XYZ file of C-alpha atoms in Angstrom:
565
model
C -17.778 15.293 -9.940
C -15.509 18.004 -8.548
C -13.376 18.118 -5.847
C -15.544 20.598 -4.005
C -18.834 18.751 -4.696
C -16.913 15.225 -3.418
C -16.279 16.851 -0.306
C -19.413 17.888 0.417
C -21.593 14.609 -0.427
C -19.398 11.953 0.423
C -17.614 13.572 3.275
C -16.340 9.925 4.644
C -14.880 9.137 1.631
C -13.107 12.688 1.162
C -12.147 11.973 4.845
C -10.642 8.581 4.089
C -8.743 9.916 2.149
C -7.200 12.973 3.608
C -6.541 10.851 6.142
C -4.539 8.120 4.214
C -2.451 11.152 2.864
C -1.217 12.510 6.749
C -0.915 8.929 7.758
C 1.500 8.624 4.534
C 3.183 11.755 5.031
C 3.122 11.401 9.035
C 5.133 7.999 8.127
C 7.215 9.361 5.768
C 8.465 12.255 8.043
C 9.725 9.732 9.645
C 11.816 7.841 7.411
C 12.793 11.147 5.541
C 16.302 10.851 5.671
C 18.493 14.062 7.426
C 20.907 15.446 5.253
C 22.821 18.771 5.756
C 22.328 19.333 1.563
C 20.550 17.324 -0.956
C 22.743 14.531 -3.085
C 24.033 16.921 -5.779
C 26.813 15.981 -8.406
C 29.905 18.562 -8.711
C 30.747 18.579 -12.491
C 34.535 18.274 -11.972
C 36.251 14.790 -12.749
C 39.620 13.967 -11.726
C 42.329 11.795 -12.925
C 45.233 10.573 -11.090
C 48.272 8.609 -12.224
C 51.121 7.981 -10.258
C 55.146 7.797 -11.390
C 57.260 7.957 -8.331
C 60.659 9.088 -8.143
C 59.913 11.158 -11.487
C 60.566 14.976 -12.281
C 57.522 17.626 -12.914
C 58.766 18.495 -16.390
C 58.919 14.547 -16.970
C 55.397 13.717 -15.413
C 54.154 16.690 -17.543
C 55.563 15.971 -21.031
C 54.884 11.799 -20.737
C 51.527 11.650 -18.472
C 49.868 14.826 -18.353
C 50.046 15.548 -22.152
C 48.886 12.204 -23.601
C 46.119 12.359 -21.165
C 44.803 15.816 -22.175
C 44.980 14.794 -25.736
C 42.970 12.057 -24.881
C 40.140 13.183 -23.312
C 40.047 16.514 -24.929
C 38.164 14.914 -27.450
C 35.046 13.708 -24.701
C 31.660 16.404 -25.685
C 30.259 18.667 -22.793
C 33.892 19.620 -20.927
C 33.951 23.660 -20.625
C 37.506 23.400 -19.269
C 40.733 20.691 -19.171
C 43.618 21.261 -16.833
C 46.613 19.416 -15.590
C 49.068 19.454 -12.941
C 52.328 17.471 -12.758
C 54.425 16.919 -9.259
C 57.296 14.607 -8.649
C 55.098 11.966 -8.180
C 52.131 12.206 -9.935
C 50.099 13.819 -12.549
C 46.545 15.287 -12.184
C 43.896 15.982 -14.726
C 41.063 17.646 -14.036
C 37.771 18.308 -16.187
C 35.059 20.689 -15.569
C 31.943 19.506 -17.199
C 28.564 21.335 -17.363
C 26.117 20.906 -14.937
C 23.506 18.455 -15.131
C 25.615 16.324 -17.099
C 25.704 12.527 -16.070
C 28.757 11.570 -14.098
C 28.188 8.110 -14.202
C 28.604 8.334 -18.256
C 31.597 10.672 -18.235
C 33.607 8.231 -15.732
C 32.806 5.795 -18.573
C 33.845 7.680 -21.206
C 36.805 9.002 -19.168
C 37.741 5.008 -18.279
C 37.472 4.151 -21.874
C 39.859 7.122 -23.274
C 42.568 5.850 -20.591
C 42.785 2.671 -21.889
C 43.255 3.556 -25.300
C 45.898 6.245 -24.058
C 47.553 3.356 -21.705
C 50.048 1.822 -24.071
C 52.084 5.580 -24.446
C 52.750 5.420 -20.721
C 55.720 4.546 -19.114
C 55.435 1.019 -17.706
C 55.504 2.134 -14.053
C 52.607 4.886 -14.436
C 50.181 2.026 -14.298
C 48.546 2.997 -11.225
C 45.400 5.061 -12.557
C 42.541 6.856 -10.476
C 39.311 8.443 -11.252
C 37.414 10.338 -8.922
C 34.665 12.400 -9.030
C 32.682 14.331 -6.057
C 28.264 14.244 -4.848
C 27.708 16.723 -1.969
C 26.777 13.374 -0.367
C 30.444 11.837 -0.310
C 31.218 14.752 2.201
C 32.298 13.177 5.638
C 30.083 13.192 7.992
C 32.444 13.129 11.354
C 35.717 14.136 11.292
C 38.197 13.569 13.814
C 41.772 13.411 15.692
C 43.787 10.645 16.657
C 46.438 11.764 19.095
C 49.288 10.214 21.902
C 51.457 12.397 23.169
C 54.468 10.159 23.833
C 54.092 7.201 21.382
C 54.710 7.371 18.091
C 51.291 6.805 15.826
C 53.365 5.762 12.828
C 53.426 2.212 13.785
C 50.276 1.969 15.041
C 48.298 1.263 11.976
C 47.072 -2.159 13.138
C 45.984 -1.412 15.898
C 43.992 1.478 15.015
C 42.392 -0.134 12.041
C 41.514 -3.256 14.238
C 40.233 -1.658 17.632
C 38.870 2.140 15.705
C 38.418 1.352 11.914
C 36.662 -2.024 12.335
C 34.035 -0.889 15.065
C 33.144 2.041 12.914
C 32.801 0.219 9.701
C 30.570 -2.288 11.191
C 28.095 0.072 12.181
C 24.603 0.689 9.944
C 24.850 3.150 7.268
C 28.886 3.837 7.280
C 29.988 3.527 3.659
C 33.666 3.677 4.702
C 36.474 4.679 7.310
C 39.107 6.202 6.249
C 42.784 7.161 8.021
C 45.293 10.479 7.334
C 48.397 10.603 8.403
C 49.604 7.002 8.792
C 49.693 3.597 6.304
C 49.776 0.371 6.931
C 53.554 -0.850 6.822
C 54.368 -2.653 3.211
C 57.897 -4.723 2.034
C 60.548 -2.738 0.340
C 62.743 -3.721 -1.817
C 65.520 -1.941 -2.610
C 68.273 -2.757 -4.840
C 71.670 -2.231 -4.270
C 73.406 -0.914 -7.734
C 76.504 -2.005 -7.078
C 75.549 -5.502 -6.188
C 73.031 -5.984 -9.237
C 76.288 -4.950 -11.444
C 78.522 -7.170 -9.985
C 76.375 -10.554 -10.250
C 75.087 -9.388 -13.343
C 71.397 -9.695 -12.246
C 68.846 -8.907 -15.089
C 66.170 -6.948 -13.379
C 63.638 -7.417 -15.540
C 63.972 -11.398 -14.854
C 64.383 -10.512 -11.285
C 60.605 -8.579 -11.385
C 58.764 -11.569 -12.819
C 60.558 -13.820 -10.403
C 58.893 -12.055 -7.410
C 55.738 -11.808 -8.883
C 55.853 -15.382 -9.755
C 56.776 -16.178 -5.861
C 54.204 -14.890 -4.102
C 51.367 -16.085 -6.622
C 48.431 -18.566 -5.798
C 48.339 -21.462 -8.127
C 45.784 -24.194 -8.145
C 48.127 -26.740 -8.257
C 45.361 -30.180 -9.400
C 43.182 -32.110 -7.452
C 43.290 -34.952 -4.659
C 41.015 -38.088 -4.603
C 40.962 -39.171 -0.776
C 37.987 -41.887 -0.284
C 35.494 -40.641 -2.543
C 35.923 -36.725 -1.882
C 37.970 -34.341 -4.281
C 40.282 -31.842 -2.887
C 41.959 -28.747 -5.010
C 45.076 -28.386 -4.283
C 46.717 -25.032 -3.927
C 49.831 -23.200 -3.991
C 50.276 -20.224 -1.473
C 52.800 -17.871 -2.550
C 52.792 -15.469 -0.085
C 55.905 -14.943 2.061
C 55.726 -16.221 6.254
C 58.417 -13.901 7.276
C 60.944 -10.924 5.886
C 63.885 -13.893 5.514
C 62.178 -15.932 3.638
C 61.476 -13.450 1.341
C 65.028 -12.549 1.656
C 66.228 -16.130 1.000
C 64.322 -16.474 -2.464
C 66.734 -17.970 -5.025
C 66.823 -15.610 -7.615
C 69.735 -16.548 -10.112
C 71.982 -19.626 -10.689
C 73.723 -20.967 -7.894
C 73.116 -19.847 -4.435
C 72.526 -16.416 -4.871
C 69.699 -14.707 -3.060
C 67.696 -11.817 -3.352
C 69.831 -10.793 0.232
C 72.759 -10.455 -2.059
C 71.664 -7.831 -4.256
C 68.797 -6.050 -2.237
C 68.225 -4.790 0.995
C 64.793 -5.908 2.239
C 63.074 -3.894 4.797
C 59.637 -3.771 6.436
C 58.150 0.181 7.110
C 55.532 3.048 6.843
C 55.797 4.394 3.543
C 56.617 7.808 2.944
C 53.847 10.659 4.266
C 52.930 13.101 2.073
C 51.154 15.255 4.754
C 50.008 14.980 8.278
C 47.824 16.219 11.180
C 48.448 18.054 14.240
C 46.659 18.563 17.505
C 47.416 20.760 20.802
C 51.290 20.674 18.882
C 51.343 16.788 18.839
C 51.270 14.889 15.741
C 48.041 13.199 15.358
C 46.025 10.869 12.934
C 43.240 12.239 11.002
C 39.883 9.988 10.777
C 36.920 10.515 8.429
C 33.725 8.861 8.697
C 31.911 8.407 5.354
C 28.199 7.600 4.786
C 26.027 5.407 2.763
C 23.960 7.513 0.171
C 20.900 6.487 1.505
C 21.526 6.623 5.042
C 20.363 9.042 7.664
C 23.003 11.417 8.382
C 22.069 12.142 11.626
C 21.950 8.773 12.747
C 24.732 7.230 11.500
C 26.833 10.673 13.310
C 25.033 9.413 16.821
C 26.053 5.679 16.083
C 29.614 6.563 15.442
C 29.888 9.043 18.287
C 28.823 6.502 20.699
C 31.036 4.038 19.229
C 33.644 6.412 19.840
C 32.749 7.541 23.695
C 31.564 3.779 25.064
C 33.342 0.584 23.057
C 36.365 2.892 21.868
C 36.658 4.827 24.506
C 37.088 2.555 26.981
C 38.904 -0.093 24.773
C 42.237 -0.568 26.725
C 44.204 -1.842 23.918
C 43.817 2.094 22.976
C 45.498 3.525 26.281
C 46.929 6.482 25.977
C 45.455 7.303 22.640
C 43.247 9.880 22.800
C 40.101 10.451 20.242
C 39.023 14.126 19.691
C 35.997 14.466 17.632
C 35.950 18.697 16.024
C 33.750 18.388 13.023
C 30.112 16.278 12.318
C 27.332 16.868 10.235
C 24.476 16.125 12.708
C 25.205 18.930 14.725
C 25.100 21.472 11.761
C 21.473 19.817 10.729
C 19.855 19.705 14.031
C 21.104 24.040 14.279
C 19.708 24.857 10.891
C 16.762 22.446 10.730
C 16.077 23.399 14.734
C 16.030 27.330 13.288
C 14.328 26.518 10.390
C 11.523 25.222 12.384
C 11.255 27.621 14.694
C 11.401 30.193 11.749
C 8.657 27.615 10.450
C 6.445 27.613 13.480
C 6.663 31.299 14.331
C 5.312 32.359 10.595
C 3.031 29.746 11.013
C 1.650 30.998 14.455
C 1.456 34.936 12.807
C -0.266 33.914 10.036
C -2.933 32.212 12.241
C -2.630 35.549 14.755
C -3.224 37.783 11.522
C -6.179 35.530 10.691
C -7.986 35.829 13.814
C -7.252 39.499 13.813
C -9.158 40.170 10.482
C -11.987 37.176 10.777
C -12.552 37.677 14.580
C -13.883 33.952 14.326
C -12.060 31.220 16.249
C -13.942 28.534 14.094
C -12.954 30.130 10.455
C -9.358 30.810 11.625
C -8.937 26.900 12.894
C -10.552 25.951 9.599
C -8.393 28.011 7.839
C -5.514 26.830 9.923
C -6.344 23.135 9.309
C -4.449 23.367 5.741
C -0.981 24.314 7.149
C 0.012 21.367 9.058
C -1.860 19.142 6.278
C 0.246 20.614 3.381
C 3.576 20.647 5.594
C 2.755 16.620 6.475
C 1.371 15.746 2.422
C 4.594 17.654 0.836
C 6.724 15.751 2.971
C 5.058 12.303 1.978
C 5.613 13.552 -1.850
C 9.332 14.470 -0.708
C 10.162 10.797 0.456
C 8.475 9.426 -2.628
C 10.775 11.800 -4.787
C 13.498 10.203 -3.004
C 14.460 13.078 -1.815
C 16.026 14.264 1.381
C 14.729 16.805 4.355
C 18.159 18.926 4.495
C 18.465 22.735 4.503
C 17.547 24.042 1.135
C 14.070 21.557 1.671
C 13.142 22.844 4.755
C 13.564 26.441 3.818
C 11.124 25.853 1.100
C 8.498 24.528 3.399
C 9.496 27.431 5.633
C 9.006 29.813 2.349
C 5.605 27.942 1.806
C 4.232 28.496 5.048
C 3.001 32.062 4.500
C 1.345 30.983 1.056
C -0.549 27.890 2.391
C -3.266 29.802 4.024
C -3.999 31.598 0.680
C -6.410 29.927 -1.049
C -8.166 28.216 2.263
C -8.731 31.936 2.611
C -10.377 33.081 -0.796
C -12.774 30.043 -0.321
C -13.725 30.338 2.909
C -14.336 33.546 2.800
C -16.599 32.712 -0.639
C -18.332 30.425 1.338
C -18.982 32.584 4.038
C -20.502 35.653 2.551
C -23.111 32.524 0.101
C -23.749 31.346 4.138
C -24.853 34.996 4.637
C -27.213 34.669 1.477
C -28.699 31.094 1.584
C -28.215 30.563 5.579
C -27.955 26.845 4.719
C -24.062 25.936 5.625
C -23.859 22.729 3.295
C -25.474 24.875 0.091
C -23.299 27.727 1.095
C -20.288 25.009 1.288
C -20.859 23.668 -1.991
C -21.927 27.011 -4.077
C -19.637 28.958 -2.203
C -16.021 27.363 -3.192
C -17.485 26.152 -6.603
C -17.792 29.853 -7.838
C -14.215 30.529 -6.822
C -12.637 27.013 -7.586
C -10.986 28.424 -11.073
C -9.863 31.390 -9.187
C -7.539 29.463 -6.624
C -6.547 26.826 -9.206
C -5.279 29.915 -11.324
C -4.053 31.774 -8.826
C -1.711 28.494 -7.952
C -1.123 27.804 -11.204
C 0.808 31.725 -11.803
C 2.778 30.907 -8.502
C 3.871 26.997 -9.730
C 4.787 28.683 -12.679
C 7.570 31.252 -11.212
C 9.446 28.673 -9.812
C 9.040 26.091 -13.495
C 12.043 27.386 -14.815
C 14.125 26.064 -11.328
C 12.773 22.608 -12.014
C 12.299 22.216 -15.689
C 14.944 24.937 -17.051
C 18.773 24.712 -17.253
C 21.227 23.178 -14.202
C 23.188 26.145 -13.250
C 25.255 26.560 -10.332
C 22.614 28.747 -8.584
C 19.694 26.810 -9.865
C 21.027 23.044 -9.079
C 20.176 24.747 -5.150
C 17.369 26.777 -6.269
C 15.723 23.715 -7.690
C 15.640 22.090 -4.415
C 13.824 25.048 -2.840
C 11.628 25.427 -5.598
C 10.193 21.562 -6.138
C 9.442 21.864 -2.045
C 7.889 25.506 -2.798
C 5.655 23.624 -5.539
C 4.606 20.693 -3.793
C 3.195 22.593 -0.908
C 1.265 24.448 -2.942
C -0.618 21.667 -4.944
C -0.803 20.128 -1.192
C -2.745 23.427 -0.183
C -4.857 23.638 -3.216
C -6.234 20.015 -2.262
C -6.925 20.879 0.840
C -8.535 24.243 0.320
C -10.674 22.644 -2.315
C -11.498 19.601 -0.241
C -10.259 20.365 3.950
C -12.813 23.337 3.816
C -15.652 23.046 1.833
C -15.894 19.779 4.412
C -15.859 21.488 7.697
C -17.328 24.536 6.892
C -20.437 22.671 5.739
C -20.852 21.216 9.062
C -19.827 24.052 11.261
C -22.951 26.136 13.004
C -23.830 29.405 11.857
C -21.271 32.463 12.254
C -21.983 35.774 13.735
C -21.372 39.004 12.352
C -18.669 40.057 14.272
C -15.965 40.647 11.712
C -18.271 42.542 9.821
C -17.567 46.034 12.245
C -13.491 45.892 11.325
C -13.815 44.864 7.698
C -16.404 47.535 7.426
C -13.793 49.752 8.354
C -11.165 48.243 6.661
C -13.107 48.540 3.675
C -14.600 52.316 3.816
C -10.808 53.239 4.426
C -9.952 51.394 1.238
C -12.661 53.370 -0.676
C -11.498 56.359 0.687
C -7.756 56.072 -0.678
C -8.721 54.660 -3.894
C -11.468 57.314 -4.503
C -8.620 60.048 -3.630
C -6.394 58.077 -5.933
C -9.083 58.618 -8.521
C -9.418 62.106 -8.548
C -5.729 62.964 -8.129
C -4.620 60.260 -10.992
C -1.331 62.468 -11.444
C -0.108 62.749 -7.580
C -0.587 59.090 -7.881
C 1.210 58.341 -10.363
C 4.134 60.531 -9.839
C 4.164 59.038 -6.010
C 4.022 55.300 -7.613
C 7.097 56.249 -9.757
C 9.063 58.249 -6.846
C 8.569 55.524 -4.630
C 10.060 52.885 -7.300
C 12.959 54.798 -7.839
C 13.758 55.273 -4.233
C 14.027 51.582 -3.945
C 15.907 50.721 -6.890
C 18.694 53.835 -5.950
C 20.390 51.598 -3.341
C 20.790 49.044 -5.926
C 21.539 51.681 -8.903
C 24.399 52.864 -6.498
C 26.282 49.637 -5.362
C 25.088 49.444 -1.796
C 23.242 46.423 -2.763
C 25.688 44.282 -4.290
C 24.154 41.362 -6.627
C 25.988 37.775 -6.044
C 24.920 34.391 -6.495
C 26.094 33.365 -2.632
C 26.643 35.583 0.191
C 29.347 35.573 2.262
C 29.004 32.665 5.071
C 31.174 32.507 8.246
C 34.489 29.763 7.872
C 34.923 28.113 10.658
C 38.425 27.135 9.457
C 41.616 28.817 8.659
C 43.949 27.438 6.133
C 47.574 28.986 5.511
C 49.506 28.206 2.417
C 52.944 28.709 2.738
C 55.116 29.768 -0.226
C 58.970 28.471 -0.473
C 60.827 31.152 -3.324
C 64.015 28.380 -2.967
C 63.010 24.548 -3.564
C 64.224 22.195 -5.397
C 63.128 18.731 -6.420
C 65.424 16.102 -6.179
């Protein structure tokens, strides 16, 4: 039994059904999560390794080098390139899209250890990152004080502003800019280390072995066991100071000058000329962006904001992601809504029926609610690039409803029974609209089955929304309205007066077109190669992205005499 025949004889069933699919879709819409741009993985992978107090052409020739060689050999990178600075050297790869980033970190992770033994012992510290559109902060902000200095307030920002924010639902992490927590420095004193003769090597492993935990046994008391444990971390800067670290009474004191500060900044933040602490909010993957931007904004204006361990610290919030989504989505669905409301308008102007056009009109809000159902069981999200596609798919989802109520109409004409008319009626053009959506689904296969480009990892996203309504609007034409057209009363002739004239105009402009095959042509051909001259001639230009507004300005300055130390 076809779709068309279900529909017709077991209407409750067919209605069940339908049903069940908007209550899905109605639930789905909302849990869909909000995202400014769909979870996409940037082929780049970077490697980090650290060497303080080091020389570029240094970093270059004992990190950087190694490290190519190493992971020049990994299959699928297109291009391998390094950077060395006084401190640190940076390898990047550029990998083809669509490749698996969870496998290259592996492979990457691998390669370093094998490479790890021709390092210098202090270039230890290694880190591998790698970048999904969804590890883009979603609130960005500014810690300022003008008069106190924010450089020795990192405990009390991370305890009264970090904590609050991490504890909310769906915040993956808080992170700081422009100030560290303070750490112990140890510096030695040369002259000191040569004149007691202090090996420094020894003098490493004796610090290390000083502030280690060691389970030192266990401790029968009455029955119970208790572990017994050495803590060896340090109460105070004097004792660490005071650790014996040679024969006799010598100290570490007496060779070293102990100290307790911010480490070094590498950059900072500024704001209305004061300096001022930069503060990103980071999401879960899963979470709803918009949400999690209204939890942490009223985090920020009621428990922070009125916190008065924080007085005189002011929190200026100048960049989140919910207010971009709620502006495009908002457009989008008034772009949405308005096509939606012509194509109805231009329905009712060419069927001059207020029953066919609501029948007709039936299958747009049921393929916009059943596409988003089939979204959220894709796991996908309902960001930009999704909604345009439903946006896109709005004109299209009225297509077939027409061809087959239009086929049912003129059988209604013929048989005057409405379930017969129903039934015969979008059975004779069933292969038609299945075809007809079949040539459209496959325009946009090659987005969703073909090759990840740059263009087409965003394309894709347009194109699987694109597709979905679509199948949703072939179901419904084939099921929506064969069901209530069947149990509508009979229609009038109204429509017949414009389409009659509608149609004798037609036959008068082909039957000219006809009989003057050559003017026809020749017009066909002048009027293609009008609209291809702009093109021909530049004034179209052809790029993958046009040119968006920045919101931000950077400046890099250039300094022709500097010298590293």
């Amino acid at each position: 039994m076809n779709l068309v025949r279900l529909a017709v004889e077991r209407p409750i069933t067919v209605l069940m059904a339908l049903a069940s699919i908007l209550l899905i879709g109605a639930i789905a819409l909302q849990r869909l999560p909000l995202a400014f741009l769909p979870a996409i993985d940037v082929p780049f992978i970077a490697v980090e390794i650290r060497q303080p107090e080091s020389s570029p052409t240094q970093i270059a020739k004992q990190i950087a080098e190694p490290v190519e060689e190493a992971l020049a050999t990994l299959p699928g990178i297109k291009r391998l390139q390094s950077t060395s600075t006084a401190d640190e050297a940076t390898v990047v790869l550029e990998l083809d899209w669509g490749q698996s980033l969870d496998v290259v970190r592996m492979q990457v992770a691998e390669k370093l250890e094998l490479v790890k033994p021709k390092l210098p012992a202090n270039a230890r510290e290694i880190e591998v990152f790698s970048f999904n559109t969804a590890d883009i902060a979603v609130v960005e902000a500014r810690i300022s004080a003008p008069g106190i200095d924010l450089s020795a307030s990192y405990p009390v920002l991370e305890s009264h502003v970090l904590d609050p924010l991490r504890r909310l639902p769906g915040v993956a992490r808080v992170e700081l800019d422009g100030v560290l927590p303070r750490v112990v420095y140890v510096d030695l004193v040369r002259e000191r280390v040569r004149e007691h003769g202090v090996d420094v090597g020894a003098l490493l492993k004796r610090l290390q072995s000083a502030r280690a935990e060691i389970v030192l046994g266990t401790v029968d008391d009455g029955g119970q066991r208790w572990i017994a444990r050495g803590l060896g971390n340090f109460e105070s800067l004097e004792e660490l100071a005071d650790i014996p670290i040679g024969i006799g009474a010598l100290r570490l004191r007496d060779v070293a000058e102990v100290t307790y500060q911010e480490p070094p900044i590498a950059f900072g933040r500024h704001l209305g000329r004061e300096y001022a602490v930069g503060l990103r909010v980071f999401k879960e993957s899963t979470a709803n962006t918009v949400e999690v931007v209204d939890a942490v904004l009223a985090a920020i204006e009621h428990d922070i904001g009125s916190d008065p361990q924080l007085e005189g610290i002011e929190l200026f919030v100048w960049e989140n992601q919910a207010e971009h989504i709620r502006a495009g989505i908002s457009g989008l669905q008034s772009s949405g809504m308005v096509g939606a409301a012509l194509a109805v308008l231009c329905l009712y102007v060419f069927l001059r029926r207020l029953d066919s056009t609501a029948i007709v009109a039936l299958s747009i809000p049921f393929s916009v609610v059943a596409t988003c159902g089939a979204l959220w069981f894709m796991g996908k999200s309902l960001n930009l690039l999704s909604m345009m596609g439903l946006m896109l798919g709005v004109g299209m989802l009225v297509d077939n409803a027409i061809v087959v109520l239009e086929a049912i109409d003129r059988r209604r004409e013929q048989v005057g029974d409405p379930r017969q008319a129903a039934l015969e009626g979008a059975g004779s053009v069933t292969m038609a609209v299945v075809a007809s959506t079949l040539t459209t689904l496959i325009v946009f296969l090659p987005l969703v089955l073909g090759s990840t480009t740059e263009l087409t990892v965003w394309l894709r996203e347009v194109g699987v929304t694109i597709s979905l309504a679509l199948v949703c609007s072939l179901v419904s034409s084939l099921t929506l309205i064969p069901l209530v057209a069947a149990r509508t009363g009979k229609h009038t002739r109204t429509a017949r007066t414009e389409a009659g004239r509608m149609e004798r105009g037609y036959a008068g402009l082909l039957s000219w077109t006809l009989r003057h095959r050559k003017s026809a042509a020749a017009i066909v051909v002048l009027g293609t190669l009008l609209g291809a001259l702009p093109l021909a001639t530049g004034h179209v230009k052809a790029e993958p992205f046009s040119a968006t507004v920045n919101e931000r300005l950077y400046l890099r300055y250039r300094f022709d005499d500097f010298h590293y130390k």
